[in-house]
Amino acid sequence: MGEEIRSVQLIDGDGEFNFPGVEHFMKATKLAECGLSYAVVSIMGPQSSGKSTLLNRLFQTDFREMDALRGRSQTTKGIWLAKCVGIDPCTVVMDLEGTDGRERGEDDTAFEKQSALFALAISDIVLINMWCHDIGREQAANKPLLKTVFQVMMRLFSPRKTTLLFVIRDKTKTPLEHLEPVLREDIQKIWDSVSRPDAQKNTTLSEFFNLEVTALSSYEEKEVQFENQVAELKQRFVHSIAPGGLAGDRRGVVPASGFSFSAQQIWKVIRENKDLDLPAHKVMVATVRCEEIANEKLSHLTSDERWLELEEAVQSGPVSGFGKKLGSILDAYMSEYDMEAIYFDEGVRTAKRKQLESKALHLVHPTYQALLGHLRTKFLEKFKNDMEDALKSRKGFASSVRECSQTSILEFDQGCADAALSQADWDASRVREKLSRDIDAHAHSVQNAKMSELTRRYEAKLTESLAEPVECLFEAAGKDTWASIRNLYKHEAENALSEFSSSLSGFELDKVAFDEKIMNLKEFARSVVEKKAREEAGKVLIRMKDRFSAVFSQDKDSMPRVWTGKEDVRKITKNARAEALKLLSVMAAIRLDENPDKIESSLLSTLMDAPIAQEMKPVTSTDPLASSTWEEVSPSNTLITPVQCKSLWRQFKTETEYSVTQAISAQEAHKRGNSVLPPPWAILAIAILGFNELMVLLRNPLYLLVIFVVFLLFKALWVQLDVTTLFQNGILSGFLSLSTRFLPTVMDILRRLADEGQGQPHVPQNPQHLPLDPLSFRRDSQRQAQLSNPPVPDASSSSSTLSSPRSGVECPATTRMVDADTEASSTS
């Protein structure tokens, strides 16, 4: 709906047809698009009989309803039109001005009859709203009005079958089965009494109308029952124009696009006919005068000082003896009315007296309701205070609620009895039920708060007793890790559930709620373990590298491993990887249910036993790890899928390959450091290839002397420069160190030889150099090499860099060894 519009005045109180308003209504509601698929419903009945209220509840319309706080008066003027909500097909409803209204008076009922005739003429269904206690009465049941309408309708319009649905309001104990025959009989008598044209002398009532009767309970006293009955009645209007539906004969119905024009023409014809009967003069006078007296007494009651004082007192809180005080005031005014109206028509006098009594009670009813509200608030607060005191005394929760609730309800009933009026049969059960609901709601709220606090306390206890121990067990993950976790979980959960069950006993929960609370806490304990397992699974790669490092870099005595060349690096690496793979199998799935699985065997057989080349092949359907689930493990218990395991294993091997390479380099460096002579094959090659040169040396002894001197100089330089130590750090670094130290060392040796030949003692420029002699020269050379180039430990000690992550200690010498090996490997 493009523009929001719910209702429009079709005909105003002066009888003017609102054609522009109806056109606007049709456009806004898209009524013109419905073709013949629409229905028209109208309602007529006495003024202030709840017609608008019934339509609003029945069709979700927004007709103006009477404000009970301002008294009973005319609410609907003229005829109003609205679209029903939630009814298929499209249905429009007309709310007619009430009949027998004092605003128009008894001498101006022409509009009432014209509007009723108009409703019968254009409606498919007409609701006749009437009070249950008025059935059988001549005037109140709209019999004269219906008689006139029947007669004029036959004279003005061609026969069209309309459904008359009589809605009996405020149904009494008399069954509907007894009321309906009486009502149908009265309607038939009205029809028979109507004078009809000769052409329609033998026309039966059923040819013009379908008669339906329904009854509704009192809206004020039995609201829930009233709403349920209205909901049932609403279903009868669904598909009302279908065959067998509630609507009458659809012959002659105009298309929806012509609805406004058709209604305008019908109203024009009705307005031009003024030959409508009027009520009797006697009844009219009695009606007007008795109503004036009643209005006067009601006005005096409104300004009565005793009533105003009582009303003001109630605003502040409960008033003791309210019922007796108010009852005496009402009796006084009713007695005055009886005295002044005694000579008027008895039927009218009695009816107006009932109206006066009804209006007076309606006037004081809000104060009575306010008093009940004060009583409800008072005893609700009493229940809260009593409940708080009972809980402080450590009584059982459920027993405390029962005791305090019974006391508050009993005292409330006593207060209601004191406030009751003898003239009214007011029911305080709704307020009592509301007090009971408020008490239950407060008790439920306190119970929820107590149980939430209790649950949080035990959840915190379970978190503290499970989270850290489970984390420690995962850090030292092994074959029995999940068995230990299960034992821990079972022990802590049983202890917590036992204490929790004892704490819940005071709440007296039903078995379903009790079992639910226990199950929730048990599931929370499991969730703590599962959450911690998922957290640790996210760190599995770090754990695997730590486990590999611990096994690879430490011996069986947990001492740092020294790589001397005698160790089987391949075997140690395989063992370390196997331990890391076992840790991965532990972290791959949650095993709280003791269900057997083949995760460890699958990982070992696929990743440890399979060749490396096979691991690098693309994943195929024959690969046990080419899956997103484990056999015999549910997806909810899976922490790491087989495919993820394979990916983690490749990443793990890549990141630990460097440690294995370092160990192998350390072994090779150690071997090179302990080997002085060249290999035997090199010695043999030198002997064979250098035989001719050897014979030349033997024939010329002078060559031997020169070679010997050169050898001594070379030996002195070798010792002085400590060439072996320099090249242990790599070929490139050795040559760089040798190039920077060679010339100064040669000059120093020649200077010492010259000083020795001249017999002068040599004062070394470097205080670390000692006098040159066969023994001191070697020692001096060694010390100078140690001072100028810090000694590099044996290559086998490089393995100490692979210290356990748990020790948190790293050896500096090992770090230098690793750097040297790294430089050497990069140079080579």
mmCIF file of N, CA and C in Angstrom, residues 580-665:
data_model
loop_
_atom_site.group_PDB
_atom_site.id
_atom_site.type_symbol
_atom_site.label_atom_id
_atom_site.label_comp_id
_atom_site.label_asym_id
_atom_site.label_seq_id
_atom_site.Cartn_x
_atom_site.Cartn_y
_atom_site.Cartn_z
ATOM 1 N N ALA A 580 58.072 -36.627 17.123
ATOM 2 C CA ALA A 580 57.260 -35.479 16.704
ATOM 3 C C ALA A 580 55.972 -35.949 16.027
ATOM 4 N N LEU A 581 56.064 -37.026 15.240
ATOM 5 C CA LEU A 581 54.882 -37.541 14.567
ATOM 6 C C LEU A 581 53.895 -38.146 15.560
ATOM 7 N N LYS A 582 54.396 -38.769 16.618
ATOM 8 C CA LYS A 582 53.502 -39.287 17.653
ATOM 9 C C LYS A 582 52.756 -38.134 18.339
ATOM 10 N N LEU A 583 53.468 -37.055 18.572
ATOM 11 C CA LEU A 583 52.815 -35.880 19.158
ATOM 12 C C LEU A 583 51.714 -35.366 18.228
ATOM 13 N N LEU A 584 51.981 -35.362 16.918
ATOM 14 C CA LEU A 584 50.976 -34.925 15.955
ATOM 15 C C LEU A 584 49.759 -35.834 16.002
ATOM 16 N N SER A 585 49.978 -37.141 16.142
ATOM 17 C CA SER A 585 48.853 -38.072 16.207
ATOM 18 C C SER A 585 48.023 -37.849 17.467
ATOM 19 N N VAL A 586 48.683 -37.480 18.571
ATOM 20 C CA VAL A 586 47.946 -37.188 19.808
ATOM 21 C C VAL A 586 47.050 -35.966 19.626
ATOM 22 N N MET A 587 47.546 -34.959 18.922
ATOM 23 C CA MET A 587 46.829 -33.698 18.771
ATOM 24 C C MET A 587 45.847 -33.721 17.610
ATOM 25 N N ALA A 588 45.758 -34.796 16.856
ATOM 26 C CA ALA A 588 44.929 -34.813 15.649
ATOM 27 C C ALA A 588 43.451 -34.912 15.953
ATOM 28 N N ALA A 589 43.068 -35.478 17.094
ATOM 29 C CA ALA A 589 41.647 -35.689 17.369
ATOM 30 C C ALA A 589 41.401 -35.665 18.871
ATOM 31 N N ILE A 590 40.141 -35.361 19.225
ATOM 32 C CA ILE A 590 39.699 -35.399 20.628
ATOM 33 C C ILE A 590 39.272 -36.821 20.944
ATOM 34 N N ARG A 591 39.811 -37.372 22.023
ATOM 35 C CA ARG A 591 39.556 -38.775 22.363
ATOM 36 C C ARG A 591 39.009 -38.887 23.789
ATOM 37 N N LEU A 592 37.913 -38.173 24.050
ATOM 38 C CA LEU A 592 37.306 -38.237 25.377
ATOM 39 C C LEU A 592 36.347 -39.411 25.514
ATOM 40 N N ASP A 593 35.996 -40.055 24.408
ATOM 41 C CA ASP A 593 35.014 -41.135 24.451
ATOM 42 C C ASP A 593 35.632 -42.522 24.410
ATOM 43 N N GLU A 594 36.958 -42.606 24.459
ATOM 44 C CA GLU A 594 37.670 -43.890 24.481
ATOM 45 C C GLU A 594 37.364 -44.735 23.244
ATOM 46 N N ASN A 595 37.040 -44.112 22.148
ATOM 47 C CA ASN A 595 36.835 -44.869 20.917
ATOM 48 C C ASN A 595 38.180 -45.103 20.236
ATOM 49 N N PRO A 596 38.485 -46.330 19.862
ATOM 50 C CA PRO A 596 39.777 -46.604 19.224
ATOM 51 C C PRO A 596 39.856 -45.967 17.837
ATOM 52 N N ASP A 597 41.070 -45.592 17.441
ATOM 53 C CA ASP A 597 41.266 -45.040 16.107
ATOM 54 C C ASP A 597 42.631 -45.493 15.586
ATOM 55 N N LYS A 598 42.870 -45.233 14.327
ATOM 56 C CA LYS A 598 44.099 -45.652 13.662
ATOM 57 C C LYS A 598 44.896 -44.447 13.172
ATOM 58 N N ILE A 599 44.802 -43.358 13.899
ATOM 59 C CA ILE A 599 45.466 -42.133 13.447
ATOM 60 C C ILE A 599 46.985 -42.298 13.517
ATOM 61 N N GLU A 600 47.489 -42.782 14.633
ATOM 62 C CA GLU A 600 48.942 -42.894 14.795
ATOM 63 C C GLU A 600 49.531 -43.863 13.778
ATOM 64 N N SER A 601 48.876 -45.023 13.597
ATOM 65 C CA SER A 601 49.412 -45.995 12.641
ATOM 66 C C SER A 601 49.347 -45.449 11.217
ATOM 67 N N SER A 602 48.284 -44.708 10.900
ATOM 68 C CA SER A 602 48.174 -44.134 9.559
ATOM 69 C C SER A 602 49.273 -43.105 9.317
ATOM 70 N N LEU A 603 49.542 -42.273 10.304
ATOM 71 C CA LEU A 603 50.584 -41.259 10.142
ATOM 72 C C LEU A 603 51.963 -41.897 10.027
ATOM 73 N N LEU A 604 52.228 -42.891 10.900
ATOM 74 C CA LEU A 604 53.550 -43.524 10.869
ATOM 75 C C LEU A 604 53.772 -44.272 9.564
ATOM 76 N N SER A 605 52.747 -44.999 9.110
ATOM 77 C CA SER A 605 52.922 -45.784 7.895
ATOM 78 C C SER A 605 53.004 -44.904 6.650
ATOM 79 N N THR A 606 52.333 -43.768 6.683
ATOM 80 C CA THR A 606 52.296 -42.914 5.498
ATOM 81 C C THR A 606 53.453 -41.932 5.452
ATOM 82 N N LEU A 607 53.764 -41.329 6.584
ATOM 83 C CA LEU A 607 54.765 -40.257 6.602
ATOM 84 C C LEU A 607 56.163 -40.731 6.985
ATOM 85 N N MET A 608 56.260 -41.749 7.825
ATOM 86 C CA MET A 608 57.588 -42.226 8.256
ATOM 87 C C MET A 608 58.110 -43.334 7.360
ATOM 88 N N ASP A 609 57.224 -44.256 6.972
ATOM 89 C CA ASP A 609 57.677 -45.409 6.199
ATOM 90 C C ASP A 609 57.694 -45.150 4.703
ATOM 91 N N ALA A 610 56.913 -44.172 4.239
ATOM 92 C CA ALA A 610 56.846 -43.914 2.797
ATOM 93 C C ALA A 610 58.096 -43.213 2.316
ATOM 94 N N PRO A 611 58.551 -43.499 1.124
ATOM 95 C CA PRO A 611 59.718 -42.799 0.576
ATOM 96 C C PRO A 611 59.419 -41.321 0.403
ATOM 97 N N ILE A 612 60.505 -40.576 0.419
ATOM 98 C CA ILE A 612 60.362 -39.117 0.284
ATOM 99 C C ILE A 612 59.777 -38.770 -1.076
ATOM 100 N N ALA A 613 60.172 -39.469 -2.096
ATOM 101 C CA ALA A 613 59.659 -39.163 -3.433
ATOM 102 C C ALA A 613 58.146 -39.340 -3.486
ATOM 103 N N GLN A 614 57.669 -40.358 -2.730
ATOM 104 C CA GLN A 614 56.231 -40.594 -2.732
ATOM 105 C C GLN A 614 55.488 -39.487 -2.020
ATOM 106 N N GLU A 615 56.133 -38.908 -0.975
ATOM 107 C CA GLU A 615 55.493 -37.816 -0.250
ATOM 108 C C GLU A 615 55.307 -36.604 -1.138
ATOM 109 N N MET A 616 56.217 -36.408 -2.085
ATOM 110 C CA MET A 616 56.159 -35.210 -2.915
ATOM 111 C C MET A 616 55.189 -35.352 -4.073
ATOM 112 N N LYS A 617 54.621 -36.553 -4.275
ATOM 113 C CA LYS A 617 53.676 -36.745 -5.359
ATOM 114 C C LYS A 617 52.363 -36.056 -5.020
ATOM 115 N N PRO A 618 51.587 -35.701 -6.020
ATOM 116 C CA PRO A 618 50.277 -35.100 -5.740
ATOM 117 C C PRO A 618 49.396 -36.080 -4.983
ATOM 118 N N VAL A 619 48.441 -35.521 -4.189
ATOM 119 C CA VAL A 619 47.546 -36.356 -3.395
ATOM 120 C C VAL A 619 46.609 -37.119 -4.320
ATOM 121 N N THR A 620 46.510 -38.404 -4.106
ATOM 122 C CA THR A 620 45.629 -39.244 -4.928
ATOM 123 C C THR A 620 44.625 -39.922 -4.020
ATOM 124 N N SER A 621 43.700 -40.622 -4.646
ATOM 125 C CA SER A 621 42.655 -41.291 -3.878
ATOM 126 C C SER A 621 43.188 -42.450 -3.062
ATOM 127 N N THR A 622 44.371 -42.957 -3.412
ATOM 128 C CA THR A 622 44.943 -44.076 -2.661
ATOM 129 C C THR A 622 45.731 -43.596 -1.457
ATOM 130 N N ASP A 623 45.957 -42.337 -1.333
ATOM 131 C CA ASP A 623 46.706 -41.789 -0.205
ATOM 132 C C ASP A 623 45.810 -41.793 1.030
ATOM 133 N N PRO A 624 46.188 -42.484 2.115
ATOM 134 C CA PRO A 624 45.346 -42.515 3.329
ATOM 135 C C PRO A 624 45.098 -41.137 3.900
ATOM 136 N N LEU A 625 46.008 -40.195 3.638
ATOM 137 C CA LEU A 625 45.852 -38.853 4.205
ATOM 138 C C LEU A 625 45.155 -37.899 3.245
ATOM 139 N N ALA A 626 44.718 -38.401 2.114
ATOM 140 C CA ALA A 626 44.007 -37.543 1.155
ATOM 141 C C ALA A 626 42.527 -37.507 1.521
ATOM 142 N N SER A 627 42.236 -37.021 2.703
ATOM 143 C CA SER A 627 40.867 -36.980 3.184
ATOM 144 C C SER A 627 40.729 -35.854 4.199
ATOM 145 N N SER A 628 39.508 -35.403 4.384
ATOM 146 C CA SER A 628 39.248 -34.356 5.375
ATOM 147 C C SER A 628 38.718 -34.935 6.675
ATOM 148 N N THR A 629 38.595 -36.244 6.773
ATOM 149 C CA THR A 629 38.111 -36.889 7.998
ATOM 150 C C THR A 629 38.959 -38.111 8.304
ATOM 151 N N TRP A 630 38.937 -38.483 9.561
ATOM 152 C CA TRP A 630 39.618 -39.701 10.011
ATOM 153 C C TRP A 630 38.584 -40.817 10.132
ATOM 154 N N GLU A 631 39.037 -42.021 9.864
ATOM 155 C CA GLU A 631 38.167 -43.167 10.083
ATOM 156 C C GLU A 631 37.904 -43.305 11.583
ATOM 157 N N GLU A 632 36.633 -43.629 11.916
ATOM 158 C CA GLU A 632 36.207 -43.880 13.293
ATOM 159 C C GLU A 632 36.309 -42.633 14.165
ATOM 160 N N VAL A 633 36.457 -41.448 13.555
ATOM 161 C CA VAL A 633 36.495 -40.189 14.308
ATOM 162 C C VAL A 633 35.475 -39.241 13.683
ATOM 163 N N SER A 634 34.557 -38.727 14.499
ATOM 164 C CA SER A 634 33.543 -37.821 13.991
ATOM 165 C C SER A 634 34.163 -36.470 13.655
ATOM 166 N N PRO A 635 33.576 -35.740 12.713
ATOM 167 C CA PRO A 635 34.118 -34.414 12.358
ATOM 168 C C PRO A 635 34.172 -33.460 13.542
ATOM 169 N N SER A 636 33.217 -33.586 14.479
ATOM 170 C CA SER A 636 33.220 -32.673 15.625
ATOM 171 C C SER A 636 34.407 -32.930 16.546
ATOM 172 N N ASN A 637 34.945 -34.151 16.520
ATOM 173 C CA ASN A 637 36.103 -34.483 17.365
ATOM 174 C C ASN A 637 37.423 -34.346 16.622
ATOM 175 N N THR A 638 37.386 -33.931 15.388
ATOM 176 C CA THR A 638 38.603 -33.786 14.603
ATOM 177 C C THR A 638 39.243 -32.429 14.873
ATOM 178 N N LEU A 639 40.504 -32.456 15.282
ATOM 179 C CA LEU A 639 41.256 -31.210 15.513
ATOM 180 C C LEU A 639 42.106 -30.868 14.302
ATOM 181 N N ILE A 640 42.766 -31.873 13.729
ATOM 182 C CA ILE A 640 43.617 -31.670 12.562
ATOM 183 C C ILE A 640 43.243 -32.747 11.549
ATOM 184 N N THR A 641 42.817 -32.351 10.361
ATOM 185 C CA THR A 641 42.404 -33.311 9.351
ATOM 186 C C THR A 641 43.623 -34.015 8.755
ATOM 187 N N PRO A 642 43.410 -35.163 8.106
ATOM 188 C CA PRO A 642 44.550 -35.862 7.490
ATOM 189 C C PRO A 642 45.316 -34.987 6.507
ATOM 190 N N VAL A 643 44.606 -34.224 5.699
ATOM 191 C CA VAL A 643 45.288 -33.354 4.733
ATOM 192 C C VAL A 643 46.123 -32.314 5.460
ATOM 193 N N GLN A 644 45.600 -31.761 6.540
ATOM 194 C CA GLN A 644 46.359 -30.778 7.322
ATOM 195 C C GLN A 644 47.578 -31.430 7.967
ATOM 196 N N CYS A 645 47.430 -32.671 8.403
ATOM 197 C CA CYS A 645 48.574 -33.381 8.998
ATOM 198 C C CYS A 645 49.704 -33.508 7.981
ATOM 199 N N LYS A 646 49.339 -33.857 6.773
ATOM 200 C CA LYS A 646 50.368 -34.016 5.750
ATOM 201 C C LYS A 646 51.048 -32.691 5.447
ATOM 202 N N SER A 647 50.269 -31.635 5.390
ATOM 203 C CA SER A 647 50.840 -30.312 5.146
ATOM 204 C C SER A 647 51.734 -29.874 6.299
ATOM 205 N N LEU A 648 51.295 -30.134 7.526
ATOM 206 C CA LEU A 648 52.110 -29.784 8.697
ATOM 207 C C LEU A 648 53.414 -30.585 8.711
ATOM 208 N N TRP A 649 53.334 -31.850 8.310
ATOM 209 C CA TRP A 649 54.534 -32.685 8.314
ATOM 210 C C TRP A 649 55.567 -32.167 7.316
ATOM 211 N N ARG A 650 55.098 -31.749 6.149
ATOM 212 C CA ARG A 650 56.037 -31.193 5.172
ATOM 213 C C ARG A 650 56.667 -29.906 5.698
ATOM 214 N N GLN A 651 55.856 -29.070 6.287
ATOM 215 C CA GLN A 651 56.399 -27.824 6.844
ATOM 216 C C GLN A 651 57.365 -28.117 7.986
ATOM 217 N N PHE A 652 57.015 -29.119 8.793
ATOM 218 C CA PHE A 652 57.891 -29.489 9.904
ATOM 219 C C PHE A 652 59.241 -29.987 9.395
ATOM 220 N N LYS A 653 59.220 -30.840 8.381
ATOM 221 C CA LYS A 653 60.478 -31.365 7.849
ATOM 222 C C LYS A 653 61.330 -30.244 7.239
ATOM 223 N N THR A 654 60.665 -29.319 6.589
ATOM 224 C CA THR A 654 61.406 -28.200 5.990
ATOM 225 C C THR A 654 62.078 -27.352 7.052
ATOM 226 N N GLU A 655 61.355 -27.089 8.146
ATOM 227 C CA GLU A 655 61.885 -26.206 9.180
ATOM 228 C C GLU A 655 62.901 -26.899 10.084
ATOM 229 N N THR A 656 62.913 -28.235 10.133
ATOM 230 C CA THR A 656 63.906 -28.950 10.953
ATOM 231 C C THR A 656 65.079 -29.458 10.127
ATOM 232 N N GLU A 657 65.037 -29.293 8.811
ATOM 233 C CA GLU A 657 66.120 -29.780 7.955
ATOM 234 C C GLU A 657 67.430 -29.065 8.272
ATOM 235 N N TYR A 658 67.305 -27.794 8.668
ATOM 236 C CA TYR A 658 68.520 -27.034 8.960
ATOM 237 C C TYR A 658 69.291 -27.635 10.132
ATOM 238 N N SER A 659 68.586 -28.104 11.158
ATOM 239 C CA SER A 659 69.256 -28.708 12.314
ATOM 240 C C SER A 659 70.014 -29.956 11.917
ATOM 241 N N VAL A 660 69.399 -30.770 11.050
ATOM 242 C CA VAL A 660 70.073 -31.989 10.596
ATOM 243 C C VAL A 660 71.312 -31.621 9.781
ATOM 244 N N THR A 661 71.182 -30.633 8.927
ATOM 245 C CA THR A 661 72.334 -30.193 8.117
ATOM 246 C C THR A 661 73.454 -29.674 8.993
ATOM 247 N N GLN A 662 73.143 -28.947 10.025
ATOM 248 C CA GLN A 662 74.153 -28.439 10.948
ATOM 249 C C GLN A 662 74.881 -29.574 11.662
ATOM 250 N N ALA A 663 74.123 -30.595 12.041
ATOM 251 C CA ALA A 663 74.765 -31.733 12.709
ATOM 252 C C ALA A 663 75.734 -32.445 11.774
ATOM 253 N N ILE A 664 75.320 -32.635 10.533
ATOM 254 C CA ILE A 664 76.209 -33.292 9.562
ATOM 255 C C ILE A 664 77.432 -32.440 9.303
ATOM 256 N N SER A 665 77.256 -31.124 9.190
ATOM 257 C CA SER A 665 78.406 -30.217 8.988
ATOM 258 C C SER A 665 79.354 -30.262 10.172
#
